[in-house]
Structure formats: structure tokens, C-alpha cells
PDB file of C-alpha atoms in Angstrom:
ATOM      1  CA  UNK A 152      20.800  25.536  -5.092  1.00  0.00           C
ATOM      2  CA  UNK A 153      17.959  23.090  -4.491  1.00  0.00           C
ATOM      3  CA  UNK A 154      18.857  19.453  -3.848  1.00  0.00           C
ATOM      4  CA  UNK A 155      17.456  17.201  -6.564  1.00  0.00           C
ATOM      5  CA  UNK A 156      15.502  14.206  -5.272  1.00  0.00           C
ATOM      6  CA  UNK A 157      14.777  11.503  -7.840  1.00  0.00           C
ATOM      7  CA  UNK A 158      11.255  10.122  -7.470  1.00  0.00           C
ATOM      8  CA  UNK A 159       9.619   6.892  -8.628  1.00  0.00           C
ATOM      9  CA  UNK A 160       5.831   6.928  -8.942  1.00  0.00           C
ATOM     10  CA  UNK A 161       3.402   4.017  -8.804  1.00  0.00           C
ATOM     11  CA  UNK A 162      -0.180   4.977  -9.416  1.00  0.00           C
ATOM     12  CA  UNK A 163      -3.697   3.571  -9.655  1.00  0.00           C
ATOM     13  CA  UNK A 164      -7.080   5.211 -10.008  1.00  0.00           C
ATOM     14  CA  UNK A 165      -7.473   5.153  -6.219  1.00  0.00           C
ATOM     15  CA  UNK A 166      -3.999   5.747  -4.774  1.00  0.00           C
ATOM     16  CA  UNK A 167      -0.500   6.858  -5.748  1.00  0.00           C
ATOM     17  CA  UNK A 168       2.856   6.410  -4.026  1.00  0.00           C
ATOM     18  CA  UNK A 169       5.840   8.708  -4.498  1.00  0.00           C
ATOM     19  CA  UNK A 170       9.148   7.171  -3.415  1.00  0.00           C
ATOM     20  CA  UNK A 171      12.540   8.867  -3.144  1.00  0.00           C
ATOM     21  CA  UNK A 172      14.752   6.558  -5.206  1.00  0.00           C
ATOM     22  CA  UNK A 173      17.956   7.078  -3.214  1.00  0.00           C
ATOM     23  CA  UNK A 174      16.423   7.406   0.266  1.00  0.00           C
ATOM     24  CA  UNK A 175      15.020   4.107   1.591  1.00  0.00           C
ATOM     25  CA  UNK A 176      11.851   4.605   3.615  1.00  0.00           C
ATOM     26  CA  UNK A 177      10.926   8.039   2.280  1.00  0.00           C
ATOM     27  CA  UNK A 178       7.712   7.108   0.499  1.00  0.00           C
ATOM     28  CA  UNK A 179       4.263   8.654   0.928  1.00  0.00           C
ATOM     29  CA  UNK A 180       0.900   8.276  -0.728  1.00  0.00           C
ATOM     30  CA  UNK A 181      -1.972  10.408  -1.985  1.00  0.00           C
ATOM     31  CA  UNK A 182      -5.000  10.082  -4.196  1.00  0.00           C
ATOM     32  CA  UNK A 183      -3.151  11.637  -7.158  1.00  0.00           C
ATOM     33  CA  UNK A 184       0.466  12.146  -8.201  1.00  0.00           C
ATOM     34  CA  UNK A 185       0.498  15.804  -7.036  1.00  0.00           C
ATOM     35  CA  UNK A 186      -1.049  14.765  -3.705  1.00  0.00           C
ATOM     36  CA  UNK A 187       1.560  12.027  -3.202  1.00  0.00           C
ATOM     37  CA  UNK A 188       4.382  14.469  -3.979  1.00  0.00           C
ATOM     38  CA  UNK A 189       2.890  16.981  -1.545  1.00  0.00           C
ATOM     39  CA  UNK A 190       2.766  14.272   1.141  1.00  0.00           C
ATOM     40  CA  UNK A 191       6.392  13.339   0.452  1.00  0.00           C
ATOM     41  CA  UNK A 192       7.394  16.982   0.851  1.00  0.00           C
ATOM     42  CA  UNK A 193       5.389  17.305   4.064  1.00  0.00           C
ATOM     43  CA  UNK A 194       7.408  14.456   5.600  1.00  0.00           C
ATOM     44  CA  UNK A 195      10.811  15.793   4.503  1.00  0.00           C
ATOM     45  CA  UNK A 196      11.744  17.106   7.954  1.00  0.00           C
ATOM     46  CA  UNK A 197      10.748  13.857   9.667  1.00  0.00           C
ATOM     47  CA  UNK A 198      12.726  11.804   7.206  1.00  0.00           C
ATOM     48  CA  UNK A 199      15.700  14.167   7.459  1.00  0.00           C
ATOM     49  CA  UNK A 200      15.983  13.405  11.161  1.00  0.00           C
ATOM     50  CA  UNK A 201      16.223   9.685  10.346  1.00  0.00           C
ATOM     51  CA  UNK A 202      18.812  10.282   7.625  1.00  0.00           C
ATOM     52  CA  UNK A 203      20.881  12.329  10.068  1.00  0.00           C
ATOM     53  CA  UNK A 204      20.975   9.399  12.506  1.00  0.00           C
ATOM     54  CA  UNK A 205      22.275   7.227   9.664  1.00  0.00           C
ATOM     55  CA  UNK A 206      25.010   9.775   9.001  1.00  0.00           C
ATOM     56  CA  UNK A 207      23.609  11.165   5.758  1.00  0.00           C
ATOM     57  CA  UNK A 208      22.370  14.734   6.284  1.00  0.00           C
ATOM     58  CA  UNK A 209      19.399  15.737   4.184  1.00  0.00           C
ATOM     59  CA  UNK A 210      18.009  19.274   4.160  1.00  0.00           C
ATOM     60  CA  UNK A 211      14.361  19.473   5.113  1.00  0.00           C
ATOM     61  CA  UNK A 212      13.838  22.409   2.778  1.00  0.00           C
ATOM     62  CA  UNK A 213      15.003  23.619  -0.647  1.00  0.00           C
ATOM     63  CA  UNK A 214      14.374  20.260  -2.283  1.00  0.00           C
ATOM     64  CA  UNK A 215      13.488  19.722  -5.922  1.00  0.00           C
ATOM     65  CA  UNK A 216      11.521  16.570  -6.744  1.00  0.00           C
ATOM     66  CA  UNK A 217      12.158  15.086 -10.182  1.00  0.00           C
ATOM     67  CA  UNK A 218       9.972  12.191 -11.303  1.00  0.00           C
ATOM     68  CA  UNK A 219      12.353   9.828 -13.091  1.00  0.00           C
ATOM     69  CA  UNK A 220      10.009   6.869 -13.339  1.00  0.00           C
ATOM     70  CA  UNK A 221       6.241   6.422 -13.385  1.00  0.00           C
ATOM     71  CA  UNK A 222       4.408   3.113 -13.698  1.00  0.00           C
ATOM     72  CA  UNK A 223       1.051   1.543 -13.029  1.00  0.00           C
ATOM     73  CA  UNK A 224       0.544   0.237  -9.523  1.00  0.00           C
ATOM     74  CA  UNK A 225      -1.516  -2.738  -8.463  1.00  0.00           C
ATOM     75  CA  UNK A 226      -3.682  -4.093  -5.689  1.00  0.00           C
ATOM     76  CA  UNK A 227      -0.899  -3.548  -3.142  1.00  0.00           C
ATOM     77  CA  UNK A 228      -0.703   0.114  -4.102  1.00  0.00           C
ATOM     78  CA  UNK A 229      -4.447   0.524  -3.624  1.00  0.00           C
ATOM     79  CA  UNK A 230      -4.251  -1.328  -0.295  1.00  0.00           C
ATOM     80  CA  UNK A 231      -1.736   1.256   0.908  1.00  0.00           C
ATOM     81  CA  UNK A 232       1.692  -0.295   0.350  1.00  0.00           C
ATOM     82  CA  UNK A 233       4.454   0.869  -2.040  1.00  0.00           C
ATOM     83  CA  UNK A 234       4.541  -2.538  -3.686  1.00  0.00           C
ATOM     84  CA  UNK A 235       6.031  -2.117  -7.156  1.00  0.00           C
ATOM     85  CA  UNK A 236       9.684  -2.990  -7.742  1.00  0.00           C
ATOM     86  CA  UNK A 237      10.803   0.022  -9.753  1.00  0.00           C
ATOM     87  CA  UNK A 238      13.287  -0.124 -12.591  1.00  0.00           C
ATOM     88  CA  UNK A 239      15.593   1.957 -10.398  1.00  0.00           C
ATOM     89  CA  UNK A 240      15.492  -0.846  -7.821  1.00  0.00           C
ATOM     90  CA  UNK A 241      17.024  -3.256 -10.336  1.00  0.00           C
ATOM     91  CA  UNK A 242      20.299  -1.369 -10.635  1.00  0.00           C
ATOM     92  CA  UNK A 243      23.542  -2.869  -9.296  1.00  0.00           C
ATOM     93  CA  UNK A 244      24.944  -1.373  -6.105  1.00  0.00           C
ATOM     94  CA  UNK A 245      28.532  -0.921  -4.982  1.00  0.00           C
ATOM     95  CA  UNK A 246      29.790  -1.753  -1.511  1.00  0.00           C
ATOM     96  CA  UNK A 247      29.615   1.887  -0.425  1.00  0.00           C
ATOM     97  CA  UNK A 248      26.042   2.201  -1.732  1.00  0.00           C
ATOM     98  CA  UNK A 249      25.088  -0.991   0.081  1.00  0.00           C
ATOM     99  CA  UNK A 250      26.567   0.345   3.318  1.00  0.00           C
ATOM    100  CA  UNK A 251      24.573   3.562   2.965  1.00  0.00           C
ATOM    101  CA  UNK A 252      21.382   1.632   2.230  1.00  0.00           C
ATOM    102  CA  UNK A 253      21.820  -0.602   5.276  1.00  0.00           C
ATOM    103  CA  UNK A 254      22.546   2.329   7.586  1.00  0.00           C
ATOM    104  CA  UNK A 255      19.375   4.117   6.502  1.00  0.00           C
ATOM    105  CA  UNK A 256      17.311   0.979   7.169  1.00  0.00           C
ATOM    106  CA  UNK A 257      18.965   0.606  10.583  1.00  0.00           C
ATOM    107  CA  UNK A 258      18.095   4.227  11.339  1.00  0.00           C
ATOM    108  CA  UNK A 259      14.454   3.514  10.456  1.00  0.00           C
ATOM    109  CA  UNK A 260      14.434   0.573  12.878  1.00  0.00           C
ATOM    110  CA  UNK A 261      16.025   2.788  15.532  1.00  0.00           C
ATOM    111  CA  UNK A 262      13.351   5.428  14.963  1.00  0.00           C
ATOM    112  CA  UNK A 263      10.603   2.855  15.451  1.00  0.00           C
ATOM    113  CA  UNK A 264      12.262   1.471  18.590  1.00  0.00           C
ATOM    114  CA  UNK A 265      12.698   4.923  20.079  1.00  0.00           C
ATOM    115  CA  UNK A 266       9.110   5.941  19.393  1.00  0.00           C
ATOM    116  CA  UNK A 267       7.578   2.743  20.756  1.00  0.00           C
ATOM    117  CA  UNK A 268       9.752   2.855  23.885  1.00  0.00           C
ATOM    118  CA  UNK A 269       8.290   6.203  24.953  1.00  0.00           C
ATOM    119  CA  UNK A 270       4.767   5.905  23.553  1.00  0.00           C
ATOM    120  CA  UNK A 271       1.706   5.255  25.701  1.00  0.00           C
ATOM    121  CA  UNK A 272       0.071   1.856  25.280  1.00  0.00           C
ATOM    122  CA  UNK A 273      -3.294   3.356  24.404  1.00  0.00           C
ATOM    123  CA  UNK A 274      -3.233   5.514  21.279  1.00  0.00           C
ATOM    124  CA  UNK A 275      -5.797   7.978  20.044  1.00  0.00           C
ATOM    125  CA  UNK A 276      -8.381   6.215  17.910  1.00  0.00           C
ATOM    126  CA  UNK A 277      -9.532   7.215  14.475  1.00  0.00           C
ATOM    127  CA  UNK A 278     -12.889   8.870  13.792  1.00  0.00           C
ATOM    128  CA  UNK A 279     -14.547   5.432  13.698  1.00  0.00           C
ATOM    129  CA  UNK A 280     -12.728   4.096  16.739  1.00  0.00           C
ATOM    130  CA  UNK A 281     -10.151   2.116  14.759  1.00  0.00           C
ATOM    131  CA  UNK A 282      -6.393   1.737  15.087  1.00  0.00           C
ATOM    132  CA  UNK A 283      -4.017  -0.604  16.908  1.00  0.00           C
ATOM    133  CA  UNK A 284      -2.502   0.289  20.253  1.00  0.00           C
ATOM    134  CA  UNK A 285       1.275   0.411  20.686  1.00  0.00           C
ATOM    135  CA  UNK A 286       1.909  -3.224  21.644  1.00  0.00           C
ATOM    136  CA  UNK A 287      -0.126  -4.429  18.671  1.00  0.00           C
ATOM    137  CA  UNK A 288       1.811  -2.168  16.299  1.00  0.00           C
ATOM    138  CA  UNK A 289       5.091  -3.518  17.686  1.00  0.00           C
ATOM    139  CA  UNK A 290       3.885  -7.080  17.109  1.00  0.00           C
ATOM    140  CA  UNK A 291       2.653  -6.200  13.606  1.00  0.00           C
ATOM    141  CA  UNK A 292       5.944  -4.595  12.533  1.00  0.00           C
ATOM    142  CA  UNK A 293       7.989  -7.538  13.825  1.00  0.00           C
ATOM    143  CA  UNK A 294       5.820 -10.043  11.983  1.00  0.00           C
ATOM    144  CA  UNK A 295       6.089  -7.917   8.851  1.00  0.00           C
ATOM    145  CA  UNK A 296       9.882  -7.903   9.115  1.00  0.00           C
ATOM    146  CA  UNK A 297       9.798 -11.685   9.495  1.00  0.00           C
ATOM    147  CA  UNK A 298       7.764 -11.928   6.283  1.00  0.00           C
ATOM    148  CA  UNK A 299      10.134  -9.502   4.561  1.00  0.00           C
ATOM    149  CA  UNK A 300      13.088 -11.651   5.631  1.00  0.00           C
ATOM    150  CA  UNK A 301      11.499 -14.612   3.867  1.00  0.00           C
ATOM    151  CA  UNK A 302      11.205 -12.542   0.700  1.00  0.00           C
ATOM    152  CA  UNK A 303      14.954 -11.966   1.048  1.00  0.00           C
ATOM    153  CA  UNK A 304      15.606 -15.707   1.219  1.00  0.00           C
ATOM    154  CA  UNK A 305      16.038 -15.993   4.999  1.00  0.00           C
ATOM    155  CA  UNK A 306      14.507 -18.743   7.096  1.00  0.00           C
ATOM    156  CA  UNK A 307      14.588 -17.681  10.719  1.00  0.00           C
ATOM    157  CA  UNK A 308      12.258 -18.152  13.692  1.00  0.00           C
ATOM    158  CA  UNK A 309       9.685 -15.411  14.131  1.00  0.00           C
ATOM    159  CA  UNK A 310      10.886 -12.822  16.654  1.00  0.00           C
ATOM    160  CA  UNK A 311       9.031 -12.243  19.899  1.00  0.00           C
ATOM    161  CA  UNK A 312       8.151  -8.676  20.935  1.00  0.00           C
ATOM    162  CA  UNK A 313       9.490  -9.412  24.413  1.00  0.00           C
ATOM    163  CA  UNK A 314      12.721 -11.065  23.255  1.00  0.00           C
ATOM    164  CA  UNK A 315      15.311  -8.478  22.239  1.00  0.00           C
ATOM    165  CA  UNK A 316      17.770 -11.202  21.201  1.00  0.00           C
ATOM    166  CA  UNK A 317      15.369 -12.704  18.649  1.00  0.00           C
ATOM    167  CA  UNK A 318      14.601  -9.281  17.213  1.00  0.00           C
ATOM    168  CA  UNK A 319      18.311  -8.474  16.954  1.00  0.00           C
ATOM    169  CA  UNK A 320      19.048 -11.819  15.284  1.00  0.00           C
ATOM    170  CA  UNK A 321      16.438 -11.203  12.603  1.00  0.00           C
ATOM    171  CA  UNK A 322      17.586  -7.662  11.913  1.00  0.00           C
ATOM    172  CA  UNK A 323      21.262  -8.664  11.814  1.00  0.00           C
ATOM    173  CA  UNK A 324      20.527 -11.360   9.225  1.00  0.00           C
ATOM    174  CA  UNK A 325      18.573  -8.868   7.098  1.00  0.00           C
ATOM    175  CA  UNK A 326      21.309  -6.274   7.544  1.00  0.00           C
ATOM    176  CA  UNK A 327      23.958  -8.663   6.179  1.00  0.00           C
ATOM    177  CA  UNK A 328      21.980  -9.013   2.957  1.00  0.00           C
ATOM    178  CA  UNK A 329      21.382  -5.272   2.689  1.00  0.00           C
ATOM    179  CA  UNK A 330      25.105  -4.543   3.101  1.00  0.00           C
ATOM    180  CA  UNK A 331      26.256  -6.852   0.304  1.00  0.00           C
ATOM    181  CA  UNK A 332      26.995  -5.346  -3.137  1.00  0.00           C
ATOM    182  CA  UNK A 333      24.613  -6.813  -5.699  1.00  0.00           C
ATOM    183  CA  UNK A 334      23.967  -6.926  -9.429  1.00  0.00           C
ATOM    184  CA  UNK A 335      20.293  -5.952  -9.075  1.00  0.00           C
ATOM    185  CA  UNK A 336      18.831  -9.434  -9.559  1.00  0.00           C
ATOM    186  CA  UNK A 337      15.832 -10.557  -7.479  1.00  0.00           C
ATOM    187  CA  UNK A 338      16.693 -12.111  -4.143  1.00  0.00           C
ATOM    188  CA  UNK A 339      16.399 -15.863  -3.656  1.00  0.00           C
ATOM    189  CA  UNK A 340      14.784 -16.308  -7.054  1.00  0.00           C
ATOM    190  CA  UNK A 341      11.722 -14.370  -5.909  1.00  0.00           C
ATOM    191  CA  UNK A 342      10.482 -10.852  -6.745  1.00  0.00           C
ATOM    192  CA  UNK A 343      12.248  -8.419  -4.432  1.00  0.00           C
ATOM    193  CA  UNK A 344      15.604  -6.843  -5.195  1.00  0.00           C
ATOM    194  CA  UNK A 345      17.858  -5.606  -2.403  1.00  0.00           C
ATOM    195  CA  UNK A 346      17.080  -1.990  -3.197  1.00  0.00           C
ATOM    196  CA  UNK A 347      13.342  -2.618  -3.046  1.00  0.00           C
ATOM    197  CA  UNK A 348      13.733  -4.622   0.182  1.00  0.00           C
ATOM    198  CA  UNK A 349      15.469  -1.630   1.779  1.00  0.00           C
ATOM    199  CA  UNK A 350      12.676   0.711   0.674  1.00  0.00           C
ATOM    200  CA  UNK A 351       9.922  -1.589   1.903  1.00  0.00           C
ATOM    201  CA  UNK A 352      11.491  -2.419   5.285  1.00  0.00           C
ATOM    202  CA  UNK A 353      12.359   1.185   6.090  1.00  0.00           C
ATOM    203  CA  UNK A 354       9.035   2.541   4.840  1.00  0.00           C
ATOM    204  CA  UNK A 355       7.022   0.136   6.982  1.00  0.00           C
ATOM    205  CA  UNK A 356       9.001   0.912  10.138  1.00  0.00           C
ATOM    206  CA  UNK A 357       8.807   4.672   9.606  1.00  0.00           C
ATOM    207  CA  UNK A 358       5.158   4.635   8.578  1.00  0.00           C
ATOM    208  CA  UNK A 359       4.212   3.045  11.890  1.00  0.00           C
ATOM    209  CA  UNK A 360       6.685   5.104  13.936  1.00  0.00           C
ATOM    210  CA  UNK A 361       5.136   8.288  12.569  1.00  0.00           C
ATOM    211  CA  UNK A 362       1.644   6.876  13.078  1.00  0.00           C
ATOM    212  CA  UNK A 363       2.418   6.244  16.750  1.00  0.00           C
ATOM    213  CA  UNK A 364       3.857   9.741  17.137  1.00  0.00           C
ATOM    214  CA  UNK A 365       0.747  11.306  15.623  1.00  0.00           C
ATOM    215  CA  UNK A 366      -1.691   9.147  17.552  1.00  0.00           C
ATOM    216  CA  UNK A 367       0.138   9.740  20.841  1.00  0.00           C
ATOM    217  CA  UNK A 368      -0.810  13.409  20.667  1.00  0.00           C
ATOM    218  CA  UNK A 369      -4.221  14.583  21.859  1.00  0.00           C
ATOM    219  CA  UNK A 370      -6.657  15.517  19.139  1.00  0.00           C
ATOM    220  CA  UNK A 371      -6.628  19.208  18.385  1.00  0.00           C
ATOM    221  CA  UNK A 372      -9.499  21.178  19.811  1.00  0.00           C
ATOM    222  CA  UNK A 373     -11.826  22.658  17.184  1.00  0.00           C
ATOM    223  CA  UNK A 374     -11.606  26.436  16.842  1.00  0.00           C
ATOM    224  CA  UNK A 375     -14.256  28.401  18.794  1.00  0.00           C
TER     225      UNK A 375
END
């Protein structure tokens, strides 16, 4: 029997994101809803390896996507970020759900750390010569996490890419919030809920981890 995966959609005329409601970080985009769902399916095996590290096995095949929510996206969606707080993200969470959520986010961080530790500094460029190299991606993801922490109500010094203690301190503070059972209200009187924070943090780490993996490989030779 196929495993049902609940999906939330945010869509604009230019871009659509499909996000697995119960699997923080598993969110992919496409020009249309079918394209976004196809992209989500294409990344199932990669996400399954992250879920396994967290202790929550997920089959990479025999999955059935069910769209349970669809809403209009905004400028963030078009920019390339799953930026809408879904209705599903406003639900309360129990302590066991919070623990699962936090472990999946931690696994996404671990994936990023593992990929960056073994990646070359210079990454394959895009067709127009664009794209950050590894050290710049590391810096970008840390600064993004610092901004995300502020959305969660935390006020901590920005971590330094070369200072493991400062990175750990930031992640531990975020982890404590992710692990707490909540009623679904926005954090710190702002916009993000805990569920959305988990999705956004994990998605950003995995998006760049997978980017580094792909750009570390040589470009395929054209067929003769």
C-alpha cells in the first residue's frame, strides 16, 4: 500500500512550491503545480536519507501525494522561497510531535555539515558563470539561520563560519524552541509558527546541501 504524503501548495503565475506537511524540509518548486509535485517526487530518495538519520524511515518509492491545502503565494514564492505559513502550520503540536520535528531539522543541519565538509571549495558554475562557492554558501546558510532565529524570537550573536561553538549555540537555542509543544500561535508575536520555522530552516539547509552535491559533480558530457 502506498504511503500517503499530505502536501501543501503555494502558487503564483511564475512559480509553485509543493511542501510535505509532516516532513520538514521536503519542499520543491516548479513552474506549475504538476511540475512542483514532480520535483518533490524526484527528491524523495534524497529526503528519505535525511529522515533515516533522524530516525524516521521514509520509503523513497510507492508514495501517494495528496494535496490537502492550496493557496496563493507571494513575492517570496516567486523569488524561490517557500514563504507562506500554511493553515497546517498553525496546528498545535504535542511533545512527541515537537521532538520529531526537531530531530528532522537537526538531520537537515547534519546533512549540510556533512556535504560542506567534503565538498571542494570551487563548485561548478551555472551556464552564465553564476553560483557561490562552498565557503560562501556556508556563510550564507549561517546568516540565514541567524535571521530565522530572530523570527523565532531569539536574540543571539551572529555565528562565525570558523567558530563551531557559536554555530552550536545558535542551533541549540533554535532546537529548544522547536522541541517545545505549542498551540500553533505565531512565535514572538511575529508571523512564523514553530511548524513553519521547522519547514523553512530544514528546507534552506537541504536546498543548499543538495545544490553543493550537484555542483560538486562534473558537468555531463553531451552525447556524441
